[in-house]
């Protein structure tokens, strides 16, 4: 990326500033995590990194800085399918189906380690959630059938739907920011970009988002997850030369992260700090997968992108 420090500061100011702006209604109203306002603000936040990329581009053009054409710049920020389209498309498929599979493995590992009580026969936690839904909002479908439908949606449909909002983040974090930090070295760039990504979630995680039992302490724990998962998304971006595998992977994670609640036991609800793909078990699993991928399929350092 352009080496001008002003570009990086403008990117961060735009992404962070707009994120807090879009989350302001949550803080002003004291909305609970169950409020629809959380989802609305969260989705709006996801587009702020992409807006930050556009802000950097506009800033550079106004300064009449020498740079690339729009087509070249779009390609270098990952908007194309990269030099090997077949590889990129294969990685898109891998991210689409592999991410919910990793979520399922994290659930199985959590149960095997005694960190998660599951109720596959009765689906008691899922039934409890349906019973608690306001009258008229619970679907008139057998819970077992509904659970199967939700799993199918998480694997087949939701990753694509969620990728629309995930693009807003991935174009910023993995498309622009990660290559911008690569002069630090691959692992330092992944660490720094992961921390930046995790801290950016603070308007939500300081309210306990993802780990309600922790309250504001959810924020630092989610930074750990973002560093680990960001490494996997970073590998997808760097190995393909495109953001699209990371976009689909991110969308698939958002679709499958809650599967742990589908199979939980109401008598012993899941501790989301440790269980599931976003818990410590999932972070450890993702760390191993990322390390193996970087070892078996090394990445090339992307070319710098002028504004």
Tab-separated table of C-alpha atoms in Angstrom:
chain	number	residue	atom	x	y	z
A	1	UNK	CA	0.000	0.000	0.000
A	2	UNK	CA	0.957	3.611	-0.082
A	3	UNK	CA	3.561	4.160	2.624
A	4	UNK	CA	2.266	7.581	3.694
A	5	UNK	CA	1.387	7.477	7.396
A	6	UNK	CA	-1.516	9.851	6.748
A	7	UNK	CA	-3.271	7.136	4.740
A	8	UNK	CA	-3.195	4.701	7.639
A	9	UNK	CA	-4.393	7.286	10.151
A	10	UNK	CA	-7.193	8.397	7.823
A	11	UNK	CA	-8.255	4.776	7.361
A	12	UNK	CA	-8.328	4.106	11.103
A	13	UNK	CA	-10.047	7.390	11.949
A	14	UNK	CA	-12.781	6.746	9.390
A	15	UNK	CA	-13.347	3.085	10.296
A	16	UNK	CA	-13.302	3.645	14.055
A	17	UNK	CA	-15.098	6.983	14.028
A	18	UNK	CA	-17.989	5.778	11.889
A	19	UNK	CA	-18.243	2.559	13.892
A	20	UNK	CA	-18.761	4.502	17.109
A	21	UNK	CA	-21.151	6.860	15.338
A	22	UNK	CA	-23.321	3.990	14.092
A	23	UNK	CA	-23.231	2.360	17.539
A	24	UNK	CA	-24.123	5.571	19.364
A	25	UNK	CA	-27.878	4.770	19.512
A	26	UNK	CA	-27.042	1.595	21.458
A	27	UNK	CA	-25.169	3.554	24.103
A	28	UNK	CA	-27.665	6.422	24.262
A	29	UNK	CA	-30.657	4.127	24.692
A	30	UNK	CA	-28.932	1.461	26.792
A	31	UNK	CA	-30.249	-1.200	24.411
A	32	UNK	CA	-29.830	-4.782	25.570
A	33	UNK	CA	-28.016	-7.408	23.543
A	34	UNK	CA	-31.415	-8.832	22.565
A	35	UNK	CA	-32.536	-5.533	21.049
A	36	UNK	CA	-32.935	-5.330	17.248
A	37	UNK	CA	-30.904	-2.141	17.511
A	38	UNK	CA	-27.822	-4.254	18.158
A	39	UNK	CA	-28.221	-6.043	14.840
A	40	UNK	CA	-28.976	-2.853	12.906
A	41	UNK	CA	-25.999	-0.993	14.349
A	42	UNK	CA	-23.759	-4.032	13.941
A	43	UNK	CA	-24.560	-4.413	10.252
A	44	UNK	CA	-24.043	-0.680	9.674
A	45	UNK	CA	-20.671	-0.894	11.424
A	46	UNK	CA	-19.538	-3.662	9.092
A	47	UNK	CA	-19.469	-1.261	6.139
A	48	UNK	CA	-17.232	1.310	7.836
A	49	UNK	CA	-13.883	-0.295	6.856
A	50	UNK	CA	-14.938	-0.222	3.184
A	51	UNK	CA	-15.890	3.430	3.584
A	52	UNK	CA	-12.444	3.986	5.086
A	53	UNK	CA	-10.828	2.468	1.976
A	54	UNK	CA	-12.805	4.841	-0.211
A	55	UNK	CA	-11.822	7.763	2.023
A	56	UNK	CA	-8.140	6.942	1.535
A	57	UNK	CA	-8.620	6.685	-2.207
A	58	UNK	CA	-10.462	10.018	-2.356
A	59	UNK	CA	-7.836	11.691	-0.167
A	60	UNK	CA	-5.049	10.488	-2.433
A	61	UNK	CA	-6.778	11.625	-5.595
A	62	UNK	CA	-7.444	15.084	-4.191
A	63	UNK	CA	-3.782	15.457	-3.341
A	64	UNK	CA	-3.014	14.617	-6.955
A	65	UNK	CA	-0.629	11.930	-5.740
A	66	UNK	CA	0.866	9.646	-8.390
A	67	UNK	CA	-0.891	6.329	-8.284
A	68	UNK	CA	-2.626	3.553	-10.154
A	69	UNK	CA	-5.765	3.546	-12.232
A	70	UNK	CA	-9.021	2.497	-10.601
A	71	UNK	CA	-8.870	-0.906	-12.313
A	72	UNK	CA	-5.312	-1.554	-11.118
A	73	UNK	CA	-6.051	-0.257	-7.630
A	74	UNK	CA	-9.200	-2.379	-7.331
A	75	UNK	CA	-7.217	-5.448	-8.306
A	76	UNK	CA	-4.425	-4.737	-5.844
A	77	UNK	CA	-6.921	-4.232	-3.003
A	78	UNK	CA	-8.334	-7.676	-3.709
A	79	UNK	CA	-11.512	-6.919	-5.624
A	80	UNK	CA	-10.599	-9.222	-8.516
A	81	UNK	CA	-10.191	-12.996	-8.406
A	82	UNK	CA	-6.410	-12.740	-8.374
A	83	UNK	CA	-3.931	-14.192	-10.856
A	84	UNK	CA	-5.211	-17.777	-10.528
A	85	UNK	CA	-8.986	-17.630	-10.700
A	86	UNK	CA	-9.411	-21.383	-10.351
A	87	UNK	CA	-7.492	-21.355	-7.074
A	88	UNK	CA	-9.511	-18.418	-5.796
A	89	UNK	CA	-12.838	-20.058	-6.633
A	90	UNK	CA	-11.682	-23.268	-4.959
A	91	UNK	CA	-10.811	-21.279	-1.837
A	92	UNK	CA	-14.232	-19.614	-1.931
A	93	UNK	CA	-15.854	-23.057	-1.860
A	94	UNK	CA	-13.479	-24.177	0.892
A	95	UNK	CA	-14.298	-21.112	2.989
A	96	UNK	CA	-18.047	-21.509	2.348
A	97	UNK	CA	-18.313	-25.089	3.549
A	98	UNK	CA	-15.153	-25.399	5.617
A	99	UNK	CA	-16.030	-22.605	8.037
A	100	UNK	CA	-19.297	-24.136	9.349
A	101	UNK	CA	-17.479	-27.474	9.429
A	102	UNK	CA	-14.848	-25.898	11.702
A	103	UNK	CA	-17.688	-24.532	13.846
A	104	UNK	CA	-19.057	-28.076	14.151
A	105	UNK	CA	-15.607	-29.442	15.021
A	106	UNK	CA	-15.213	-26.762	17.694
A	107	UNK	CA	-18.526	-27.855	19.206
A	108	UNK	CA	-17.441	-31.504	19.157
A	109	UNK	CA	-14.078	-30.658	20.735
A	110	UNK	CA	-15.756	-28.574	23.418
A	111	UNK	CA	-18.050	-31.482	24.269
A	112	UNK	CA	-15.222	-34.029	24.188
A	113	UNK	CA	-13.174	-31.907	26.590
A	114	UNK	CA	-16.101	-31.676	29.002
A	115	UNK	CA	-16.487	-27.941	28.388
A	116	UNK	CA	-19.888	-28.144	26.725
A	117	UNK	CA	-23.022	-30.087	27.649
A	118	UNK	CA	-25.001	-31.004	24.543
A	119	UNK	CA	-28.576	-32.217	24.196
A	120	UNK	CA	-28.836	-33.609	20.687
A	121	UNK	CA	-31.932	-35.636	21.458
A	122	UNK	CA	-34.062	-33.045	23.180
A	123	UNK	CA	-32.484	-29.787	21.938
A	124	UNK	CA	-33.580	-28.351	25.270
A	125	UNK	CA	-31.715	-25.049	24.992
A	126	UNK	CA	-33.086	-24.442	21.512
A	127	UNK	CA	-36.608	-25.317	22.672
A	128	UNK	CA	-36.219	-22.992	25.632
A	129	UNK	CA	-35.275	-20.147	23.338
A	130	UNK	CA	-38.277	-20.784	21.115
A	131	UNK	CA	-40.582	-20.873	24.147
A	132	UNK	CA	-39.214	-17.532	25.308
A	133	UNK	CA	-39.962	-15.862	21.971
A	134	UNK	CA	-42.839	-13.359	21.991
A	135	UNK	CA	-46.200	-14.846	21.090
A	136	UNK	CA	-46.588	-15.127	17.347
A	137	UNK	CA	-42.859	-14.952	16.598
A	138	UNK	CA	-42.018	-18.593	17.221
A	139	UNK	CA	-42.367	-20.554	13.946
A	140	UNK	CA	-45.207	-23.142	13.964
A	141	UNK	CA	-42.730	-25.907	13.121
A	142	UNK	CA	-41.452	-28.845	15.132
A	143	UNK	CA	-38.209	-27.715	16.875
A	144	UNK	CA	-36.328	-30.740	15.580
A	145	UNK	CA	-37.262	-29.928	11.992
A	146	UNK	CA	-36.497	-26.267	12.533
A	147	UNK	CA	-33.064	-27.145	13.909
A	148	UNK	CA	-32.265	-29.204	10.811
A	149	UNK	CA	-33.377	-26.312	8.618
A	150	UNK	CA	-31.177	-23.887	10.523
A	151	UNK	CA	-28.136	-26.130	10.138
A	152	UNK	CA	-28.821	-26.475	6.415
A	153	UNK	CA	-29.191	-22.711	6.062
A	154	UNK	CA	-25.945	-22.148	7.989
A	155	UNK	CA	-24.073	-24.402	5.547
A	156	UNK	CA	-25.792	-23.623	2.260
A	157	UNK	CA	-27.452	-20.199	2.179
A	158	UNK	CA	-26.499	-17.891	5.026
A	159	UNK	CA	-22.790	-17.641	4.093
A	160	UNK	CA	-23.732	-15.978	0.808
A	161	UNK	CA	-26.296	-13.661	2.394
A	162	UNK	CA	-23.936	-12.664	5.198
A	163	UNK	CA	-21.126	-12.047	2.716
A	164	UNK	CA	-22.806	-8.803	1.628
A	165	UNK	CA	-22.050	-7.161	4.971
A	166	UNK	CA	-18.828	-9.140	5.426
A	167	UNK	CA	-17.493	-7.495	2.266
A	168	UNK	CA	-17.662	-4.161	4.084
A	169	UNK	CA	-15.165	-5.416	6.625
A	170	UNK	CA	-12.959	-7.599	4.459
A	171	UNK	CA	-12.220	-4.988	1.804
A	172	UNK	CA	-10.936	-2.797	4.607
A	173	UNK	CA	-9.174	-5.221	6.954
A	174	UNK	CA	-7.791	-7.801	4.542
A	175	UNK	CA	-8.061	-5.909	1.249
A	176	UNK	CA	-6.381	-2.655	2.258
A	177	UNK	CA	-4.978	-2.849	5.777
A	178	UNK	CA	-3.200	-6.217	5.755
A	179	UNK	CA	-1.098	-5.514	2.631
A	180	UNK	CA	-0.401	-2.030	3.999
A	181	UNK	CA	1.166	-3.660	7.083
A	182	UNK	CA	3.102	-6.407	5.288
A	183	UNK	CA	6.424	-4.513	5.446
A	184	UNK	CA	6.342	-5.439	9.147
A	185	UNK	CA	6.629	-9.103	8.157
A	186	UNK	CA	3.786	-11.554	7.645
A	187	UNK	CA	3.192	-12.589	11.261
A	188	UNK	CA	3.563	-9.067	12.653
A	189	UNK	CA	1.176	-7.786	10.003
A	190	UNK	CA	-1.355	-10.472	10.912
A	191	UNK	CA	-0.995	-9.695	14.615
A	192	UNK	CA	-1.332	-5.924	14.241
A	193	UNK	CA	-4.214	-6.127	11.776
A	194	UNK	CA	-5.979	-8.664	14.023
A	195	UNK	CA	-5.647	-6.403	17.054
A	196	UNK	CA	-6.937	-3.415	15.074
A	197	UNK	CA	-9.855	-5.493	13.838
A	198	UNK	CA	-10.668	-6.755	17.321
A	199	UNK	CA	-10.501	-3.337	18.991
A	200	UNK	CA	-12.742	-1.926	16.247
A	201	UNK	CA	-15.547	-4.148	17.632
A	202	UNK	CA	-15.399	-2.314	20.983
A	203	UNK	CA	-18.684	-0.377	20.522
A	204	UNK	CA	-20.420	-3.765	20.718
A	205	UNK	CA	-18.051	-5.940	22.725
A	206	UNK	CA	-17.819	-3.420	25.580
A	207	UNK	CA	-21.516	-4.159	26.027
A	208	UNK	CA	-20.793	-7.886	26.300
A	209	UNK	CA	-21.461	-8.810	22.674
A	210	UNK	CA	-20.486	-12.450	21.923
A	211	UNK	CA	-19.728	-13.130	25.616
A	212	UNK	CA	-22.655	-11.684	27.612
A	213	UNK	CA	-21.451	-13.166	30.886
A	214	UNK	CA	-18.232	-11.122	30.728
A	215	UNK	CA	-19.702	-7.666	30.259
A	216	UNK	CA	-17.012	-5.204	29.162
A	217	UNK	CA	-14.340	-7.916	29.512
A	218	UNK	CA	-15.775	-9.398	26.333
A	219	UNK	CA	-13.808	-6.742	24.427
A	220	UNK	CA	-10.260	-8.030	25.125
A	221	UNK	CA	-11.328	-11.663	24.723
A	222	UNK	CA	-12.757	-10.935	21.304
A	223	UNK	CA	-9.497	-9.270	20.301
A	224	UNK	CA	-7.803	-12.631	20.907
A	225	UNK	CA	-10.326	-14.340	18.658
A	226	UNK	CA	-9.914	-11.693	15.947
A	227	UNK	CA	-6.140	-12.128	15.916
A	228	UNK	CA	-6.483	-15.894	15.488
A	229	UNK	CA	-9.333	-15.872	12.998
A	230	UNK	CA	-7.828	-12.869	11.226
A	231	UNK	CA	-4.758	-15.008	10.516
A	232	UNK	CA	-6.919	-17.575	8.724
A	233	UNK	CA	-8.748	-14.899	6.747
A	234	UNK	CA	-5.390	-13.287	6.054
A	235	UNK	CA	-4.073	-16.532	4.587
A	236	UNK	CA	-7.107	-16.758	2.308
A	237	UNK	CA	-6.492	-13.193	1.141
A	238	UNK	CA	-2.745	-13.494	0.636
A	239	UNK	CA	-2.733	-16.962	-0.923
A	240	UNK	CA	-5.458	-16.103	-3.445
A	241	UNK	CA	-4.597	-12.451	-4.070
A	242	UNK	CA	-8.309	-11.752	-3.637
A	243	UNK	CA	-10.620	-10.765	-0.799
A	244	UNK	CA	-13.494	-12.990	-1.937
A	245	UNK	CA	-12.474	-16.190	-0.114
A	246	UNK	CA	-12.105	-14.140	3.082
A	247	UNK	CA	-15.443	-12.416	2.460
A	248	UNK	CA	-17.255	-15.751	2.119
A	249	UNK	CA	-15.357	-17.215	5.084
A	250	UNK	CA	-16.342	-14.256	7.242
A	251	UNK	CA	-19.951	-14.561	6.120
A	252	UNK	CA	-19.919	-18.285	6.856
A	253	UNK	CA	-18.550	-17.702	10.348
A	254	UNK	CA	-21.322	-15.229	11.138
A	255	UNK	CA	-23.795	-17.830	9.894
A	256	UNK	CA	-22.460	-20.733	11.946
A	257	UNK	CA	-21.050	-19.227	15.153
A	258	UNK	CA	-24.371	-19.636	16.979
A	259	UNK	CA	-24.718	-23.353	16.201
A	260	UNK	CA	-23.359	-24.069	19.677
A	261	UNK	CA	-26.595	-22.652	21.093
A	262	UNK	CA	-28.604	-24.970	18.886
A	263	UNK	CA	-27.246	-28.148	20.483
A	264	UNK	CA	-26.746	-26.865	24.046
A	265	UNK	CA	-28.344	-28.268	27.176
A	266	UNK	CA	-30.734	-25.915	28.968
A	267	UNK	CA	-29.782	-27.488	32.297
A	268	UNK	CA	-26.140	-26.550	31.739
A	269	UNK	CA	-26.002	-23.694	29.192
A	270	UNK	CA	-22.835	-23.244	27.117
A	271	UNK	CA	-20.056	-21.085	28.483
A	272	UNK	CA	-19.328	-19.089	25.334
A	273	UNK	CA	-15.980	-17.978	26.725
A	274	UNK	CA	-14.594	-21.473	26.209
A	275	UNK	CA	-17.076	-23.431	24.040
A	276	UNK	CA	-17.773	-23.123	20.350
A	277	UNK	CA	-15.942	-21.529	17.478
A	278	UNK	CA	-15.679	-18.074	19.100
A	279	UNK	CA	-14.621	-19.508	22.475
A	280	UNK	CA	-11.143	-20.467	23.563
A	281	UNK	CA	-11.547	-23.959	22.113
A	282	UNK	CA	-12.453	-22.495	18.739
A	283	UNK	CA	-9.564	-20.028	18.882
A	284	UNK	CA	-7.129	-22.865	19.576
A	285	UNK	CA	-8.578	-24.861	16.664
A	286	UNK	CA	-8.330	-21.879	14.297
A	287	UNK	CA	-4.755	-21.220	15.411
A	288	UNK	CA	-3.744	-24.780	14.517
A	289	UNK	CA	-5.514	-24.638	11.144
A	290	UNK	CA	-3.901	-21.282	10.313
A	291	UNK	CA	-0.422	-22.494	11.283
A	292	UNK	CA	-0.805	-25.595	9.106
A	293	UNK	CA	-1.994	-23.570	6.113
A	294	UNK	CA	0.851	-21.062	6.351
A	295	UNK	CA	3.322	-23.936	6.700
A	296	UNK	CA	1.958	-26.082	3.870
A	297	UNK	CA	0.966	-23.262	1.518
A	298	UNK	CA	3.263	-20.254	2.070
A	299	UNK	CA	1.978	-16.896	0.878
A	300	UNK	CA	3.648	-14.268	-1.226
A	301	UNK	CA	3.963	-10.682	-0.081
A	302	UNK	CA	1.489	-8.583	-2.102
A	303	UNK	CA	2.740	-5.701	-4.195
A	304	UNK	CA	2.436	-2.176	-2.703
A	305	UNK	CA	-0.564	-0.171	-3.847
A	306	UNK	CA	-0.265	3.491	-4.638
A	307	UNK	CA	-3.337	5.592	-3.979
